[in-house]
Amino acid sequence: MRWRISTLLLCTALGAPVTLISLNYLTTVRAQQATPQRVPVERDFEAGETADPKWPAASVRAKQAMVVTDERRACEVGIEILKRGGNAVDAAVAVGFALAVVLPEAGNIGGGGFMLVRMADGREAFLDYRETAPGAARRDMYLRSDGSLDAEAATLGARAVAVPGTVAGMEMALSKFGTMKLAQAMAPAIRLAAEGFPVSEKLARTLGAGRARLGQFPISKRIFLHGGALYKPGDTFRQPELARTLRRISRGGAAEFYKGVTARHLAGEVHRMGGILTTRDLADYKVKVRQPLHAKYSGNSLQTSIAGSEWEVVTAPPPSSGGIAVISALQILAPIDLKSVEDPQTVHWIAETMRRVFADRAAYLADDDFNAVPVRGLTDPRYAAERRASIDPQRASSSAEIHAGNPAPFEAPGQPVGWRQVEGASPRGALEPMRWSERELAHSDDTTHFSIVDSAGNAVANTFTLNDSFGAAITVSDGFLLNDTMDDFTTQPGTANKLFGLVQSDANAIAPGKRPVSSMTPVILLRDGKLSFVAGSPGGPRIISATLLAVLNWMRLGMDPQAAINAPRFHHQWMPDVLYVEDTLPEAVVRNLEARGHTVKVRTWIGEVEAVAIDPATGDRLGAADARREGAAMGLPAPVRWAIQTERNPKLEMRPQ
């Protein structure tokens, strides 16, 4: 059953006139279906998923600025910084450190990530603060004497730890684009750690779900499991050790973390627990400031509901695989008539595109500082046309027969049609293909994303991670968890890695100082040269699919930003040959896809996209939080929600935040 909605945009609280907007799209009622009931899927509570998402009816609207994160208290911190006169980057750094306190399964100072920054004056940067392999790391370090893989060693305990990059990344962002001192940006996080905060139902669930891993390490058990008693909703969660560490960093900067007391404590404890991280590794860590990838096209040159606009995608270069994947997918889909993410034909086209993009990802993506990545070829529209031609519009392909393409002929600059040449791409030779498949996706993923836009139009999309939920599960005496990012490398060529089940080759093999390939995909869209959309997601390889779908929903389908985030998602990553769909996708669509030859599996959350859109008519910031993991959006000044009038909600009502 479907129903049409129309929306009243109420801006009277902001001094603007009341405007009636007809959105003219269909929304599926997430209620009873006239088809057989599905078997309930198991929720991923360790990753913060909620069993019963409260889908927001509409985005949060604000005139000045917007902060959208996985955690409401982190939003409050971002707003606090903006109220004090900070810009989007100041707020981003404050939010990053706050998430290390209030979202311990994902926020961190013991992990790493990517920050995409675009300032209102056109300056931009991709800050790569991804973790790196320690100097003593070796390609065979997780192999036993008989040659078999010790997969657990790469995901649990001290041997799984890579050199953290978060603290250096946050300081670099502040120094290049911020206006505040580090101590000012870190003050809210220090306060939260020292004074504590009430444990939410979500945090209590997440900590409880992590009990098996965290309980193996005494400090983790004491801090995060309340000594084994577990925290209950309403308990006060204080982290005095973390507060002291954050205070030291706020005074001494990143140098304190990488060369000071914290560095000595960290390296010493990891060594005593059997790890290989050293003080030299920490002292040698460097943030990479990279050029973002750009791709432009005209709305008149493709099938779209928003004709006439010039769009530009700004996104992540290697070692992220996500930016190339999103651009490649958009190119393949450019001439295709997309109708709705609940239209079987549209889902089929996108799924087949995902299949090919992930096959290429498996073969060619690596740390571009160590291995040449054919960025130009993979993102050339002529190569996209070749990949598109292999798609049957009606029938599913077989992943056993679909392999990576050959982008090498397109590495030389060409004459793109619709899409212009991607900037920031290095025309280097193609790699020896590597087979990168996944045997399973049901895992806990410890990544988080936030998006921020300030009153001047500065924008930040930041995704950072500990890799697995709670990382390697070990907490040092200074009160913070450490990552298990070493499992993102090829731990044994031809053998699936522990966390993601990835079968990899030498291009992503372990080497000292190397960054492992990542799926993290922060993205910024420009429309007619102006900021339009800021987004990203956690979710391992599902990050790419979730982010791509959000971009398509906003840019191609013209959906309201909140509807774009609420919409059902799906994911195909070549191997295994399975189309994963969320349980909110209508049963009739699933049956149609199966009839086309897709092997469909219903699963839980596919990404947690936190997005900020810009109203092209008013310039208002529209915060679209993802309910799958109870995301939050807060605006400046105090926003109001759009009131929704439907057959089930005949009354119009204001719902202030």
XYZ file of C-alpha atoms in Angstrom:
657
model
C 0.000 0.000 0.000
C 1.347 3.417 -0.936
C 0.311 6.927 -0.181
C 1.249 10.282 -1.626
C 2.500 12.961 0.707
C 2.579 16.705 0.413
C 4.586 18.895 2.698
C 4.101 22.227 4.335
C 7.364 23.976 5.011
C 6.877 26.038 8.144
C 9.482 28.739 8.550
C 7.522 31.147 10.722
C 9.814 30.471 13.664
C 12.642 31.796 11.549
C 10.709 34.838 10.410
C 10.034 33.511 6.927
C 6.642 33.186 5.208
C 4.800 29.884 5.109
C 5.393 28.122 1.792
C 3.549 25.127 0.375
C 5.758 22.586 -1.382
C 4.437 19.551 -3.262
C 7.088 16.857 -3.100
C 5.276 14.494 -5.520
C 6.946 11.283 -4.622
C 5.685 7.988 -3.283
C 6.662 6.614 0.082
C 6.124 3.008 1.033
C 4.212 2.401 4.228
C 6.487 0.426 6.511
C 3.574 -1.656 7.697
C 1.756 -4.891 6.890
C 2.175 -6.276 3.399
C -0.225 -8.553 1.564
C 2.654 -10.982 1.026
C 4.101 -13.707 3.276
C 5.730 -12.393 6.435
C 9.523 -12.326 6.413
C 11.645 -14.044 9.010
C 12.959 -11.324 11.362
C 16.612 -10.489 10.813
C 19.119 -10.316 13.636
C 20.033 -6.756 14.611
C 23.647 -5.627 14.928
C 23.453 -4.055 18.375
C 27.233 -4.040 18.824
C 27.460 -1.590 15.918
C 24.754 0.595 17.486
C 21.811 -0.528 15.364
C 18.355 -0.038 16.831
C 15.634 -2.701 16.647
C 12.855 -0.227 15.907
C 14.042 2.823 13.957
C 11.948 5.955 14.504
C 11.961 7.251 10.934
C 11.882 11.069 10.941
C 9.061 12.452 8.817
C 11.324 15.181 7.477
C 14.697 16.808 7.810
C 15.656 19.394 10.412
C 15.757 22.904 8.940
C 17.956 25.769 10.129
C 19.049 29.088 8.639
C 22.578 29.227 10.006
C 24.333 25.889 10.367
C 23.771 22.157 10.749
C 25.511 19.275 12.528
C 24.495 15.662 11.816
C 26.142 12.779 13.673
C 25.568 9.286 15.080
C 25.079 10.659 18.592
C 23.001 13.570 19.897
C 25.557 14.685 22.479
C 28.141 15.040 19.739
C 25.691 17.261 17.846
C 25.333 19.415 20.936
C 29.102 19.802 21.082
C 29.228 20.898 17.451
C 26.487 23.459 18.021
C 28.266 24.719 21.144
C 31.412 25.414 19.121
C 29.451 27.120 16.337
C 27.661 29.331 18.861
C 31.051 30.417 20.172
C 31.981 31.640 16.700
C 33.831 28.576 15.445
C 33.553 27.454 11.847
C 32.627 24.025 10.455
C 36.170 22.681 10.877
C 36.393 23.858 14.486
C 33.079 22.121 15.108
C 34.270 18.986 13.290
C 37.357 18.672 15.478
C 35.257 19.173 18.609
C 32.739 16.572 17.416
C 35.522 14.126 16.571
C 36.987 14.250 20.063
C 33.515 14.177 21.645
C 32.633 11.001 19.755
C 35.706 9.361 21.292
C 33.927 9.871 24.615
C 30.234 9.318 23.904
C 30.439 6.727 21.101
C 33.263 4.421 22.256
C 32.465 1.639 19.794
C 33.198 3.965 16.878
C 34.446 7.411 17.880
C 38.113 7.284 18.736
C 41.555 8.687 19.286
C 43.032 5.214 18.775
C 41.939 4.772 15.158
C 41.956 6.797 11.966
C 39.909 8.085 9.067
C 39.312 10.634 6.339
C 38.133 14.240 6.471
C 36.867 15.985 3.334
C 36.854 19.773 3.691
C 35.459 22.371 1.314
C 35.594 25.989 2.416
C 33.214 28.668 1.185
C 36.084 30.405 -0.629
C 36.764 27.284 -2.703
C 39.730 25.920 -0.750
C 39.477 22.208 -0.179
C 41.449 19.205 0.980
C 41.162 15.506 1.661
C 42.899 14.830 4.969
C 44.036 11.217 5.036
C 44.648 10.272 8.655
C 44.184 6.563 7.996
C 46.133 4.202 10.243
C 49.451 2.833 8.999
C 51.290 -0.458 9.476
C 54.014 -0.349 12.159
C 57.644 -0.479 11.103
C 58.021 -4.081 12.252
C 54.977 -5.243 10.283
C 55.595 -7.969 7.728
C 53.447 -9.409 4.985
C 53.384 -12.850 6.653
C 53.025 -11.688 10.260
C 49.682 -13.453 10.714
C 50.791 -16.811 9.345
C 51.512 -19.733 11.636
C 54.583 -21.899 11.221
C 52.574 -24.346 9.084
C 51.513 -21.549 6.723
C 47.928 -21.340 7.963
C 46.331 -18.002 8.812
C 45.913 -16.891 12.418
C 42.938 -14.710 11.496
C 42.010 -13.740 15.061
C 45.409 -12.163 15.656
C 44.535 -9.475 13.090
C 41.273 -8.506 14.808
C 41.659 -9.053 18.542
C 44.427 -7.896 20.833
C 47.676 -5.980 20.518
C 49.003 -7.590 17.324
C 46.011 -6.177 15.409
C 46.882 -2.554 16.191
C 48.024 -0.169 13.466
C 49.485 3.295 14.119
C 46.553 5.592 15.032
C 46.001 8.744 12.985
C 42.985 10.500 14.509
C 44.754 12.935 16.827
C 47.164 14.059 14.101
C 44.309 14.368 11.620
C 42.198 16.541 13.894
C 45.112 18.840 14.694
C 45.996 19.140 11.008
C 42.414 20.075 10.103
C 42.331 22.740 12.788
C 45.679 24.219 11.779
C 44.803 24.392 8.066
C 41.170 25.459 8.170
C 40.076 26.163 11.744
C 39.920 29.361 13.771
C 40.147 28.023 17.325
C 42.920 26.703 19.512
C 43.054 22.958 20.042
C 42.265 23.384 23.742
C 39.077 25.266 22.888
C 37.911 22.606 20.459
C 38.687 19.791 22.907
C 37.116 21.398 25.998
C 33.630 19.850 25.523
C 35.066 16.336 25.124
C 37.198 16.752 28.250
C 34.140 17.911 30.175
C 32.063 14.928 29.014
C 34.792 12.454 29.949
C 35.489 14.008 33.360
C 31.945 14.797 34.492
C 30.303 11.895 32.729
C 26.932 11.666 31.054
C 23.810 9.487 31.404
C 24.040 6.161 29.618
C 21.429 5.948 26.876
C 19.536 2.799 25.981
C 21.554 2.648 22.770
C 24.910 2.854 24.568
C 23.833 0.272 27.150
C 22.818 -2.109 24.348
C 26.037 -1.524 22.423
C 28.309 -2.063 25.421
C 26.376 -5.190 26.395
C 26.664 -6.581 22.876
C 30.448 -6.080 23.024
C 30.799 -7.987 26.279
C 32.399 -11.120 24.804
C 35.329 -9.234 23.278
C 35.758 -6.403 25.781
C 35.563 -8.801 28.703
C 38.826 -10.486 27.656
C 40.889 -7.419 28.612
C 40.940 -6.105 32.202
C 40.979 -2.363 31.463
C 38.290 -2.678 28.805
C 36.172 -4.721 31.195
C 36.580 -2.187 34.009
C 35.862 0.923 31.945
C 33.287 -0.201 29.400
C 31.584 -3.128 31.135
C 31.393 -1.565 34.597
C 33.655 -4.293 35.934
C 31.354 -6.932 34.464
C 28.148 -5.580 35.987
C 27.274 -3.742 32.749
C 25.927 -0.223 32.512
C 22.205 0.355 32.594
C 20.289 3.186 30.949
C 20.462 6.215 33.215
C 23.772 5.288 34.860
C 26.452 7.968 34.744
C 29.395 6.990 32.552
C 32.606 8.729 33.651
C 36.010 8.195 32.037
C 38.609 9.927 34.220
C 41.610 8.292 32.519
C 40.435 9.457 29.110
C 39.772 12.932 30.500
C 43.371 13.173 31.711
C 44.670 11.999 28.335
C 42.542 14.482 26.420
C 43.662 17.258 28.752
C 47.322 16.427 28.065
C 46.687 16.450 24.313
C 44.826 19.763 24.521
C 47.900 21.310 26.156
C 50.674 19.598 24.198
C 48.945 19.022 20.866
C 49.396 15.992 18.664
C 53.071 15.947 19.658
C 51.989 14.788 23.106
C 50.125 11.816 21.661
C 52.879 10.852 19.223
C 56.042 11.805 21.105
C 55.085 12.536 24.708
C 53.785 10.719 27.772
C 50.823 9.215 25.937
C 53.105 7.811 23.234
C 55.366 6.156 25.785
C 52.426 4.677 27.670
C 50.773 3.463 24.471
C 53.833 1.830 22.927
C 54.904 0.273 26.210
C 51.546 -1.304 26.928
C 51.066 -2.603 23.396
C 54.543 -4.164 23.579
C 53.765 -5.841 26.899
C 50.589 -7.295 25.382
C 52.513 -8.790 22.460
C 52.067 -6.064 19.844
C 54.653 -4.455 17.574
C 53.755 -0.751 17.787
C 56.728 1.365 18.942
C 57.435 4.937 19.966
C 59.279 5.326 16.647
C 56.138 4.329 14.751
C 54.147 6.952 16.603
C 56.772 9.662 16.146
C 56.996 8.948 12.413
C 53.246 9.120 11.728
C 52.212 11.751 9.148
C 48.835 12.936 7.908
C 48.566 12.965 4.105
C 46.902 16.054 2.635
C 45.557 14.863 -0.710
C 43.680 16.393 -3.620
C 40.033 15.266 -3.640
C 38.634 13.613 -6.738
C 36.294 15.810 -8.802
C 33.811 14.812 -11.476
C 31.368 17.153 -13.201
C 28.440 16.615 -15.504
C 25.467 18.468 -16.900
C 21.975 17.516 -15.827
C 20.919 17.879 -19.453
C 23.247 15.062 -20.508
C 21.648 12.298 -18.475
C 18.302 10.907 -17.446
C 17.358 12.850 -14.334
C 14.422 14.451 -12.619
C 16.483 17.590 -12.049
C 17.357 18.833 -15.514
C 19.430 21.862 -16.337
C 21.761 21.828 -13.358
C 25.520 21.451 -13.447
C 26.562 18.930 -10.807
C 29.997 18.286 -9.362
C 31.013 15.406 -7.114
C 33.897 16.018 -4.703
C 35.044 12.866 -2.966
C 37.804 10.613 -1.665
C 40.925 9.541 -3.616
C 42.916 6.384 -2.786
C 43.564 4.801 -0.347
C 39.792 5.095 -0.177
C 38.116 2.837 -2.709
C 34.824 4.640 -2.224
C 35.359 7.825 -4.210
C 36.360 5.994 -7.383
C 33.511 3.509 -6.907
C 30.864 6.222 -6.511
C 32.098 8.215 -9.521
C 32.320 5.065 -11.640
C 28.795 4.011 -10.675
C 27.354 7.440 -11.412
C 28.974 7.362 -14.833
C 27.578 3.935 -15.696
C 24.101 5.025 -14.610
C 24.237 8.474 -16.269
C 22.069 7.677 -19.332
C 19.764 5.256 -17.517
C 16.213 6.307 -16.634
C 16.044 5.874 -12.857
C 12.581 6.108 -11.322
C 12.659 5.095 -7.651
C 14.670 2.936 -5.278
C 11.463 0.917 -4.907
C 11.173 0.353 -8.660
C 12.503 -3.130 -9.561
C 14.000 -1.971 -12.863
C 15.888 0.835 -11.131
C 17.121 -1.478 -8.378
C 18.263 -3.986 -11.013
C 20.307 -1.393 -12.896
C 21.948 -0.050 -9.744
C 22.669 -3.553 -8.404
C 24.312 -4.617 -11.673
C 26.347 -1.420 -11.625
C 27.454 -2.165 -8.066
C 28.486 -5.667 -9.139
C 30.874 -4.263 -11.757
C 32.184 -1.419 -9.633
C 33.060 -3.829 -6.829
C 34.754 -6.216 -9.254
C 36.978 -3.332 -10.364
C 37.521 -2.275 -6.770
C 38.761 -5.748 -5.931
C 41.236 -5.728 -8.784
C 42.705 -2.243 -8.756
C 42.375 -0.386 -5.452
C 45.323 0.003 -3.072
C 47.392 2.656 -1.301
C 48.417 4.832 -4.237
C 51.638 5.774 -2.436
C 52.766 2.142 -2.741
C 50.907 0.798 -5.783
C 49.724 2.652 -8.882
C 45.937 2.896 -9.116
C 44.368 3.590 -12.553
C 42.111 6.354 -11.278
C 41.800 8.127 -14.606
C 40.890 4.972 -16.495
C 38.389 3.718 -13.921
C 36.551 7.041 -13.950
C 36.630 7.692 -17.710
C 33.116 7.812 -19.267
C 34.275 5.662 -22.190
C 35.256 2.941 -19.741
C 31.873 3.364 -18.037
C 30.188 2.829 -21.397
C 32.053 -0.474 -21.785
C 30.923 -1.630 -18.360
C 27.347 -0.490 -19.017
C 27.219 -2.462 -22.268
C 27.798 -5.691 -20.323
C 24.580 -5.221 -18.307
C 21.425 -7.047 -19.396
C 18.558 -4.625 -18.641
C 16.269 -7.490 -17.632
C 18.384 -10.331 -16.247
C 20.927 -10.581 -13.445
C 24.520 -11.323 -14.352
C 26.565 -14.064 -12.739
C 29.522 -12.823 -10.687
C 31.364 -15.958 -11.755
C 31.305 -14.536 -15.291
C 31.734 -10.837 -14.473
C 35.302 -9.800 -13.727
C 37.227 -6.570 -13.494
C 37.424 -4.623 -16.717
C 40.505 -3.175 -18.380
C 40.774 0.574 -17.728
C 44.338 0.815 -19.083
C 43.355 2.113 -22.565
C 41.568 5.018 -20.879
C 44.402 6.112 -18.635
C 45.403 8.787 -21.173
C 43.254 11.927 -20.970
C 40.203 11.608 -23.198
C 37.194 13.635 -24.196
C 34.451 12.695 -21.728
C 30.825 13.120 -22.726
C 28.576 14.433 -19.944
C 31.136 13.778 -17.249
C 34.326 15.824 -17.487
C 37.749 14.485 -16.679
C 38.287 13.603 -13.042
C 40.780 15.935 -11.414
C 43.349 14.777 -8.906
C 43.812 11.443 -10.654
C 47.298 10.173 -11.401
C 47.596 8.514 -14.842
C 49.536 5.475 -13.683
C 49.620 1.990 -15.056
C 47.115 -0.689 -14.156
C 47.821 -3.159 -11.387
C 47.933 -6.885 -11.616
C 44.289 -7.716 -10.910
C 43.500 -8.990 -7.443
C 40.446 -10.948 -6.526
C 38.709 -9.246 -3.642
C 35.581 -11.153 -2.665
C 33.622 -11.477 0.530
C 32.282 -14.653 2.044
C 29.976 -12.877 4.436
C 28.859 -9.439 5.549
C 27.235 -10.136 8.895
C 29.787 -8.430 11.110
C 30.013 -5.597 13.591
C 31.542 -2.514 12.026
C 32.997 0.269 14.126
C 32.947 3.333 11.940
C 31.079 6.609 12.291
C 30.405 9.567 10.030
C 29.377 13.174 10.634
C 28.531 16.053 8.314
C 28.707 19.755 9.206
C 27.879 22.956 7.326
C 28.290 26.379 8.951
C 26.671 29.747 8.268
C 29.412 30.796 5.824
C 28.987 27.668 3.700
C 32.108 25.823 4.895
C 31.494 22.072 4.812
C 33.055 18.999 6.416
C 32.355 15.321 5.733
C 34.311 13.130 8.153
C 34.402 9.344 8.468
C 36.630 7.659 11.037
C 36.942 4.201 12.514
C 38.401 1.606 14.852
C 37.585 -0.978 12.127
C 35.705 -3.604 14.135
C 33.280 -2.565 16.879
C 35.481 -1.480 19.781
C 38.483 -2.062 17.525
C 40.924 -4.650 18.839
C 38.950 -4.557 22.126
C 42.023 -3.512 24.115
C 42.040 -0.316 26.157
C 45.279 1.226 27.366
C 45.638 2.671 30.860
C 45.165 6.155 29.404
C 41.537 5.240 28.806
C 41.106 4.783 25.056
C 40.467 1.822 22.778
C 42.827 0.800 19.999
C 42.024 -0.151 16.415
C 42.294 -3.512 14.662
C 42.932 -1.987 11.248
C 45.736 -4.437 10.386
C 42.960 -6.815 9.259
C 42.171 -4.406 6.404
C 45.448 -5.440 4.789
C 45.986 -8.665 2.893
C 46.784 -10.933 5.789
C 47.248 -13.932 3.489
C 46.923 -13.716 -0.305
C 44.102 -15.955 -1.484
C 42.599 -16.377 1.986
C 39.665 -14.413 3.353
C 40.425 -11.937 6.114
C 38.794 -12.385 9.497
C 36.495 -9.384 9.720
C 35.210 -8.813 6.209
C 35.981 -12.165 4.560
C 38.037 -10.423 1.883
C 40.190 -12.519 -0.441
C 43.009 -10.193 -1.470
C 46.318 -10.080 -3.287
C 49.678 -8.398 -3.013
C 48.494 -4.907 -3.970
C 47.039 -4.547 -0.464
C 49.722 -6.614 1.280
C 51.169 -5.479 4.602
C 54.211 -3.214 4.401
C 55.741 -0.830 6.977
C 54.154 2.616 6.819
C 51.479 1.518 4.350
C 47.805 2.439 4.614
C 45.260 -0.333 3.997
C 42.508 0.148 1.438
C 39.330 1.597 2.911
C 35.685 1.863 1.886
C 35.128 5.139 3.750
C 33.503 7.579 1.313
C 32.981 11.156 2.499
C 31.330 13.096 -0.322
C 30.317 16.672 -1.118
C 28.039 17.635 -4.015
C 27.962 21.016 -5.696
C 24.996 22.159 -7.774
C 25.657 24.972 -10.219
C 28.874 25.656 -8.326
C 27.163 25.970 -4.956
C 27.202 23.621 -1.973
C 24.311 21.184 -2.243
C 24.865 17.960 -0.251
C 27.347 16.653 2.344
C 27.250 12.985 3.310
C 29.001 9.763 4.239
C 28.385 6.555 6.148
C 29.828 3.743 8.261
C 29.327 0.110 7.313
C 32.438 -1.532 5.842
C 31.982 -2.177 2.101
C 28.314 -1.205 2.506
C 29.534 2.382 2.963
C 29.919 2.670 -0.803
C 26.409 1.437 -1.586
C 24.746 3.525 1.121
C 26.532 6.703 0.059
C 25.879 6.060 -3.626
C 22.159 5.557 -2.979
C 21.925 8.749 -0.925
C 23.619 10.687 -3.745
C 21.310 9.166 -6.361
C 18.223 9.877 -4.259
C 19.143 13.548 -3.861
C 20.775 14.308 -7.212
C 19.035 11.983 -9.681
C 15.629 11.297 -8.111
C 15.076 14.727 -6.578
C 13.973 13.352 -3.236
C 13.596 15.353 -0.057
C 16.822 14.870 1.953
C 15.189 12.973 4.808
C 13.312 10.706 2.410
C 16.622 10.120 0.631
C 18.098 8.832 3.896
C 15.035 6.871 5.050
C 14.608 5.053 1.730
C 15.267 1.284 1.649
C 18.820 0.345 0.703
C 20.454 -2.547 -1.068
C 24.006 -3.693 -1.666
C 25.843 -5.884 -4.166
C 29.591 -6.236 -3.972
C 30.342 -8.785 -6.687
C 31.394 -11.540 -4.296
C 29.513 -13.225 -2.802
C 26.992 -13.190 -5.636
C 24.192 -11.966 -3.404
C 22.005 -8.880 -3.545
C 21.546 -7.759 0.049
C 18.434 -5.715 0.741
C 17.120 -4.062 3.864
C 13.950 -5.471 5.368
C 12.084 -2.275 4.453
C 12.295 -2.969 0.714
C 8.787 -4.015 -0.397
C 8.254 -7.739 -0.788
C 6.935 -7.287 -4.313
C 10.236 -5.691 -5.344
C 12.195 -8.568 -3.822
C 10.115 -11.132 -5.715
C 10.609 -9.242 -8.978
C 14.377 -9.146 -8.452
C 14.442 -12.871 -7.738
C 12.507 -13.490 -10.940
C 15.245 -11.609 -12.801
C 17.818 -14.062 -11.448
C 19.149 -12.162 -8.432
C 19.933 -14.112 -5.289
C 18.383 -11.842 -2.675
C 19.137 -11.913 1.027
C 17.361 -9.678 3.525
C 19.666 -8.171 6.145
C 19.779 -5.357 8.661
C 21.222 -1.872 8.275
C 23.082 -1.020 5.100
C 24.950 2.080 6.164
C 24.113 4.983 8.445
C 24.174 8.051 6.211
C 24.360 11.359 8.059
C 23.730 14.176 5.598
C 23.299 17.914 5.274
C 21.488 19.274 2.210
C 21.112 22.871 1.124
C 17.714 24.171 0.055
C 18.458 25.703 -3.377
C 15.661 28.243 -2.987
C 16.384 29.559 0.517
C 19.906 28.390 1.366
C 18.580 26.787 4.533
C 20.540 23.852 5.943
C 18.539 20.616 5.977
C 19.834 18.029 8.432
C 18.933 14.441 7.534
C 19.894 12.007 10.283
C 19.736 8.245 9.828
C 17.426 6.422 12.233
C 19.056 3.038 11.645
C 21.555 3.753 14.443
C 19.641 6.644 16.024
C 21.521 9.427 14.293
C 20.794 13.036 15.226
C 20.636 16.415 13.507
C 20.814 19.804 15.210
C 20.726 23.223 13.616
C 21.649 26.789 14.474
C 19.518 28.705 15.336
C 16.921 26.382 16.834
C 15.405 24.578 13.847
C 11.866 23.434 13.210
C 10.846 20.304 11.400
C 8.795 20.256 8.248
C 5.267 19.266 9.201
C 3.948 16.354 7.168
C 0.343 16.056 6.032
C -0.694 12.575 4.933
C -3.695 10.269 4.993
C -2.382 8.955 8.315
C -1.468 12.357 9.701
C -4.192 14.788 8.611
C -3.151 17.357 11.186
C -0.292 19.725 10.666
C 1.841 20.249 13.707
C 5.067 22.022 14.546
C 7.732 19.782 16.049
C 10.582 21.898 17.372
C 13.848 20.258 18.315
